[in-house]
Amino acid sequence: SQSTPALEIQDLKKEYEDVTALDGVSLTVPEGSFFGLLGPNGAGKTTFINILVGLVRKSGGTARVFGHDVEADYQDARNAIGLAPQEFNVDRFFPIREVLEHKAGYHGIPADEARERADEVLKQVGIYDKRDTRFDWLSGGMKRRFLLARALITDPDLLILDEPSAGVDVQLRRDLWDLVTELNEQGTTILLTTHYIEEAERLCDEVAILDSGSVRAVATPEELKGRGADRIVVELRD
Ligand code: ATP
C-alpha cells in the first residue's frame, strides 16, 4: 500500500534580503527511510529544516510533513517532528529532567507520564545519571545527547538531526549512530544533514546533495560513489 511520504517538498524557495538560500528545491522522503541532506556550508540545509519546523517562512513552493502543510497546517506538521538542532538553544537554569518534562507537558503529555517519558529518553541517550544537572553544567558531548533526548520526548514520526557529528568525539559519534539506526529500524523516519559522506554512507538509504540552494543529485550513497562522487565528496568536505 502507498503510504503518505514523510516529506513532500515542491519547488521550495527562500530568499533572505539579498541571498537566495533555497532556489526551488523538490524532494520526497518516503516514510520509514533514513534520508541524508548533504552539502557544504551555506548550501541551505539549516534554512530547509527551519522552514519545516516553522522557524523560517518560505518565499515560495510547498512543504508537507506526513501530508500536513508546514504553514496552513502548522501544528500537525510540527507535532510530527522531533528536531535535534545544531545550536544549544536550551533552558539553562533547570535540571535537564525538568526541561524535558516541561516540553512533554507543552505537547500535551500528562504530568505523570511526562516524568516517565523524560526518564526513558534520558536512559536511551545515556545521561540518566545527569538528570538533576543543569544543561550549562553538562559536557559538550552530554549536551548533544540531551538535544537528542529532547527531540525524542514526543516520540516523533520524523526525527531531524542537524549535523549531529559536528565537533563530537569518536565514541559519541558511534553511540549516536547506533541509537539513530535503532530508532530507524523501529520505524522512525530520519532526516540527517551532514558535511560528511562517510556518515551518509554509514547511515542513509538515500541522499540528496544540496549546493547553493539547489538539489544536484538524489541517489543512494552507493550510486553516488559509482558516479565518481568521491570528487563531489572531496569538494563537500570542510
Ligand atoms: P551550514 O552547514 O554552515 O550550517 P547551511 O547549509 O545550513 O550551512 P544555511 O544556514 O541555510 O546553510 O544558509 C544558506 C544561505 O542563506 C547562506 O548564504 C546564509 O548566509 C544565508 N542565510 C541564512 N540565514 C540567513 C538570514 N537570517 N538572513 C540572511 N541570510 C541568511
PDB file of N, CA, C and O in Angstrom, residues 21-22 36-52 86 160 162-163 191-196 208-211 213 236:
ATOM      1  N   ALA A  21      18.670  31.437  -0.535  1.00  0.00           N
ATOM      2  CA  ALA A  21      19.135  30.290   0.250  1.00  0.00           C
ATOM      3  C   ALA A  21      18.594  28.982  -0.319  1.00  0.00           C
ATOM      4  O   ALA A  21      19.276  27.957  -0.282  1.00  0.00           O
ATOM      5  N   LEU A  22      17.349  28.990  -0.815  1.00  0.00           N
ATOM      6  CA  LEU A  22      16.761  27.816  -1.473  1.00  0.00           C
ATOM      7  C   LEU A  22      16.177  28.272  -2.802  1.00  0.00           C
ATOM      8  O   LEU A  22      15.363  29.193  -2.848  1.00  0.00           O
ATOM      9  N   GLY A  36      19.496  11.428   3.853  1.00  0.00           N
ATOM     10  CA  GLY A  36      20.591  12.365   4.124  1.00  0.00           C
ATOM     11  C   GLY A  36      20.504  13.605   3.256  1.00  0.00           C
ATOM     12  O   GLY A  36      20.157  13.524   2.079  1.00  0.00           O
ATOM     13  N   LEU A  37      20.779  14.740   3.856  1.00  0.00           N
ATOM     14  CA  LEU A  37      20.874  16.000   3.112  1.00  0.00           C
ATOM     15  C   LEU A  37      22.318  16.450   3.258  1.00  0.00           C
ATOM     16  O   LEU A  37      22.754  16.823   4.352  1.00  0.00           O
ATOM     17  N   LEU A  38      23.039  16.336   2.137  1.00  0.00           N
ATOM     18  CA  LEU A  38      24.476  16.537   2.173  1.00  0.00           C
ATOM     19  C   LEU A  38      24.800  17.846   1.460  1.00  0.00           C
ATOM     20  O   LEU A  38      24.244  18.117   0.394  1.00  0.00           O
ATOM     21  N   GLY A  39      25.672  18.624   2.041  1.00  0.00           N
ATOM     22  CA  GLY A  39      26.040  19.861   1.350  1.00  0.00           C
ATOM     23  C   GLY A  39      27.039  20.668   2.145  1.00  0.00           C
ATOM     24  O   GLY A  39      27.125  20.517   3.356  1.00  0.00           O
ATOM     25  N   PRO A  40      27.780  21.518   1.449  1.00  0.00           N
ATOM     26  CA  PRO A  40      28.788  22.334   2.126  1.00  0.00           C
ATOM     27  C   PRO A  40      28.154  23.449   2.963  1.00  0.00           C
ATOM     28  O   PRO A  40      26.943  23.654   2.915  1.00  0.00           O
ATOM     29  N   ASN A  41      28.933  24.168   3.702  1.00  0.00           N
ATOM     30  CA  ASN A  41      28.453  25.320   4.465  1.00  0.00           C
ATOM     31  C   ASN A  41      27.721  26.279   3.534  1.00  0.00           C
ATOM     32  O   ASN A  41      28.179  26.535   2.430  1.00  0.00           O
ATOM     33  N   GLY A  42      26.587  26.747   3.998  1.00  0.00           N
ATOM     34  CA  GLY A  42      25.857  27.746   3.209  1.00  0.00           C
ATOM     35  C   GLY A  42      24.991  27.167   2.108  1.00  0.00           C
ATOM     36  O   GLY A  42      24.379  27.908   1.343  1.00  0.00           O
ATOM     37  N   ALA A  43      24.909  25.828   2.018  1.00  0.00           N
ATOM     38  CA  ALA A  43      24.128  25.190   0.951  1.00  0.00           C
ATOM     39  C   ALA A  43      22.632  25.432   1.117  1.00  0.00           C
ATOM     40  O   ALA A  43      21.878  25.364   0.153  1.00  0.00           O
ATOM     41  N   GLY A  44      22.197  25.677   2.353  1.00  0.00           N
ATOM     42  CA  GLY A  44      20.779  25.913   2.617  1.00  0.00           C
ATOM     43  C   GLY A  44      20.135  24.855   3.501  1.00  0.00           C
ATOM     44  O   GLY A  44      18.915  24.846   3.683  1.00  0.00           O
ATOM     45  N   LYS A  45      20.932  23.991   4.085  1.00  0.00           N
ATOM     46  CA  LYS A  45      20.403  22.875   4.888  1.00  0.00           C
ATOM     47  C   LYS A  45      19.612  23.361   6.100  1.00  0.00           C
ATOM     48  O   LYS A  45      18.515  22.897   6.381  1.00  0.00           O
ATOM     49  N   THR A  46      20.197  24.305   6.826  1.00  0.00           N
ATOM     50  CA  THR A  46      19.531  24.796   8.036  1.00  0.00           C
ATOM     51  C   THR A  46      18.260  25.572   7.687  1.00  0.00           C
ATOM     52  O   THR A  46      17.232  25.443   8.362  1.00  0.00           O
ATOM     53  N   THR A  47      18.323  26.327   6.611  1.00  0.00           N
ATOM     54  CA  THR A  47      17.129  27.044   6.146  1.00  0.00           C
ATOM     55  C   THR A  47      16.015  26.052   5.828  1.00  0.00           C
ATOM     56  O   THR A  47      14.850  26.250   6.223  1.00  0.00           O
ATOM     57  N   PHE A  48      16.354  24.985   5.137  1.00  0.00           N
ATOM     58  CA  PHE A  48      15.390  23.942   4.778  1.00  0.00           C
ATOM     59  C   PHE A  48      14.709  23.394   6.042  1.00  0.00           C
ATOM     60  O   PHE A  48      13.483  23.333   6.132  1.00  0.00           O
ATOM     61  N   ILE A  49      15.510  23.034   7.015  1.00  0.00           N
ATOM     62  CA  ILE A  49      14.969  22.496   8.269  1.00  0.00           C
ATOM     63  C   ILE A  49      14.114  23.535   8.986  1.00  0.00           C
ATOM     64  O   ILE A  49      13.033  23.233   9.488  1.00  0.00           O
ATOM     65  N   ASN A  50      14.607  24.764   9.025  1.00  0.00           N
ATOM     66  CA  ASN A  50      13.864  25.809   9.735  1.00  0.00           C
ATOM     67  C   ASN A  50      12.496  26.069   9.117  1.00  0.00           C
ATOM     68  O   ASN A  50      11.549  26.411   9.828  1.00  0.00           O
ATOM     69  N   ILE A  51      12.381  25.880   7.815  1.00  0.00           N
ATOM     70  CA  ILE A  51      11.067  26.016   7.180  1.00  0.00           C
ATOM     71  C   ILE A  51      10.149  24.877   7.638  1.00  0.00           C
ATOM     72  O   ILE A  51       8.982  25.099   7.971  1.00  0.00           O
ATOM     73  N   LEU A  52      10.702  23.664   7.714  1.00  0.00           N
ATOM     74  CA  LEU A  52       9.884  22.508   8.126  1.00  0.00           C
ATOM     75  C   LEU A  52       9.318  22.683   9.529  1.00  0.00           C
ATOM     76  O   LEU A  52       8.187  22.284   9.802  1.00  0.00           O
ATOM     77  N   GLN A  86      21.535  22.091  15.622  1.00  0.00           N
ATOM     78  CA  GLN A  86      22.982  22.289  15.767  1.00  0.00           C
ATOM     79  C   GLN A  86      23.288  23.117  16.996  1.00  0.00           C
ATOM     80  O   GLN A  86      24.291  22.937  17.659  1.00  0.00           O
ATOM     81  N   ILE A 160      14.664  14.851  12.955  1.00  0.00           N
ATOM     82  CA  ILE A 160      15.613  15.614  12.137  1.00  0.00           C
ATOM     83  C   ILE A 160      16.874  15.867  12.956  1.00  0.00           C
ATOM     84  O   ILE A 160      16.814  16.409  14.061  1.00  0.00           O
ATOM     85  N   ASP A 162      20.384  17.775  12.753  1.00  0.00           N
ATOM     86  CA  ASP A 162      21.146  18.771  12.004  1.00  0.00           C
ATOM     87  C   ASP A 162      22.619  18.679  12.384  1.00  0.00           C
ATOM     88  O   ASP A 162      23.022  19.122  13.451  1.00  0.00           O
ATOM     89  N   GLU A 163      23.387  18.081  11.495  1.00  0.00           N
ATOM     90  CA  GLU A 163      24.831  17.896  11.690  1.00  0.00           C
ATOM     91  C   GLU A 163      25.171  17.318  13.061  1.00  0.00           C
ATOM     92  O   GLU A 163      25.901  17.942  13.842  1.00  0.00           O
ATOM     93  N   LEU A 191      15.729  12.336   8.969  1.00  0.00           N
ATOM     94  CA  LEU A 191      16.379  13.260   8.039  1.00  0.00           C
ATOM     95  C   LEU A 191      17.623  13.783   8.729  1.00  0.00           C
ATOM     96  O   LEU A 191      17.546  14.361   9.817  1.00  0.00           O
ATOM     97  N   LEU A 192      18.763  13.552   8.102  1.00  0.00           N
ATOM     98  CA  LEU A 192      20.021  13.925   8.715  1.00  0.00           C
ATOM     99  C   LEU A 192      20.787  14.852   7.779  1.00  0.00           C
ATOM    100  O   LEU A 192      20.885  14.583   6.582  1.00  0.00           O
ATOM    101  N   THR A 193      21.273  15.960   8.294  1.00  0.00           N
ATOM    102  CA  THR A 193      22.144  16.797   7.465  1.00  0.00           C
ATOM    103  C   THR A 193      23.582  16.563   7.896  1.00  0.00           C
ATOM    104  O   THR A 193      23.862  16.315   9.076  1.00  0.00           O
ATOM    105  N   THR A 194      24.459  16.605   6.919  1.00  0.00           N
ATOM    106  CA  THR A 194      25.860  16.349   7.237  1.00  0.00           C
ATOM    107  C   THR A 194      26.781  16.929   6.179  1.00  0.00           C
ATOM    108  O   THR A 194      26.363  17.170   5.042  1.00  0.00           O
ATOM    109  N   HIS A 195      28.017  17.149   6.552  1.00  0.00           N
ATOM    110  CA  HIS A 195      29.063  17.507   5.583  1.00  0.00           C
ATOM    111  C   HIS A 195      29.833  16.262   5.195  1.00  0.00           C
ATOM    112  O   HIS A 195      30.673  16.315   4.313  1.00  0.00           O
ATOM    113  N   TYR A 196      29.587  15.170   5.903  1.00  0.00           N
ATOM    114  CA  TYR A 196      30.471  14.008   5.776  1.00  0.00           C
ATOM    115  C   TYR A 196      29.828  12.875   4.994  1.00  0.00           C
ATOM    116  O   TYR A 196      28.840  12.302   5.419  1.00  0.00           O
ATOM    117  N   ALA A 208      20.324  13.374  -0.729  1.00  0.00           N
ATOM    118  CA  ALA A 208      20.207  14.482  -1.676  1.00  0.00           C
ATOM    119  C   ALA A 208      21.413  15.388  -1.472  1.00  0.00           C
ATOM    120  O   ALA A 208      21.771  15.692  -0.338  1.00  0.00           O
ATOM    121  N   ILE A 209      22.025  15.775  -2.591  1.00  0.00           N
ATOM    122  CA  ILE A 209      23.134  16.721  -2.489  1.00  0.00           C
ATOM    123  C   ILE A 209      22.603  18.112  -2.780  1.00  0.00           C
ATOM    124  O   ILE A 209      22.046  18.377  -3.842  1.00  0.00           O
ATOM    125  N   LEU A 210      22.751  18.960  -1.783  1.00  0.00           N
ATOM    126  CA  LEU A 210      22.274  20.339  -1.881  1.00  0.00           C
ATOM    127  C   LEU A 210      23.484  21.242  -2.011  1.00  0.00           C
ATOM    128  O   LEU A 210      24.457  21.107  -1.266  1.00  0.00           O
ATOM    129  N   ASP A 211      23.416  22.143  -2.986  1.00  0.00           N
ATOM    130  CA  ASP A 211      24.536  23.053  -3.181  1.00  0.00           C
ATOM    131  C   ASP A 211      23.971  24.389  -3.640  1.00  0.00           C
ATOM    132  O   ASP A 211      23.182  24.429  -4.589  1.00  0.00           O
ATOM    133  N   GLY A 213      21.633  26.130  -2.627  1.00  0.00           N
ATOM    134  CA  GLY A 213      20.177  26.206  -2.651  1.00  0.00           C
ATOM    135  C   GLY A 213      19.491  25.332  -3.683  1.00  0.00           C
ATOM    136  O   GLY A 213      18.274  25.401  -3.837  1.00  0.00           O
ATOM    137  N   LEU A 236      32.914  18.607  -0.996  1.00  0.00           N
ATOM    138  CA  LEU A 236      31.963  18.899   0.067  1.00  0.00           C
ATOM    139  C   LEU A 236      32.601  18.952   1.446  1.00  0.00           C
ATOM    140  O   LEU A 236      32.026  19.491   2.367  1.00  0.00           O
TER     141      LEU A 236
END
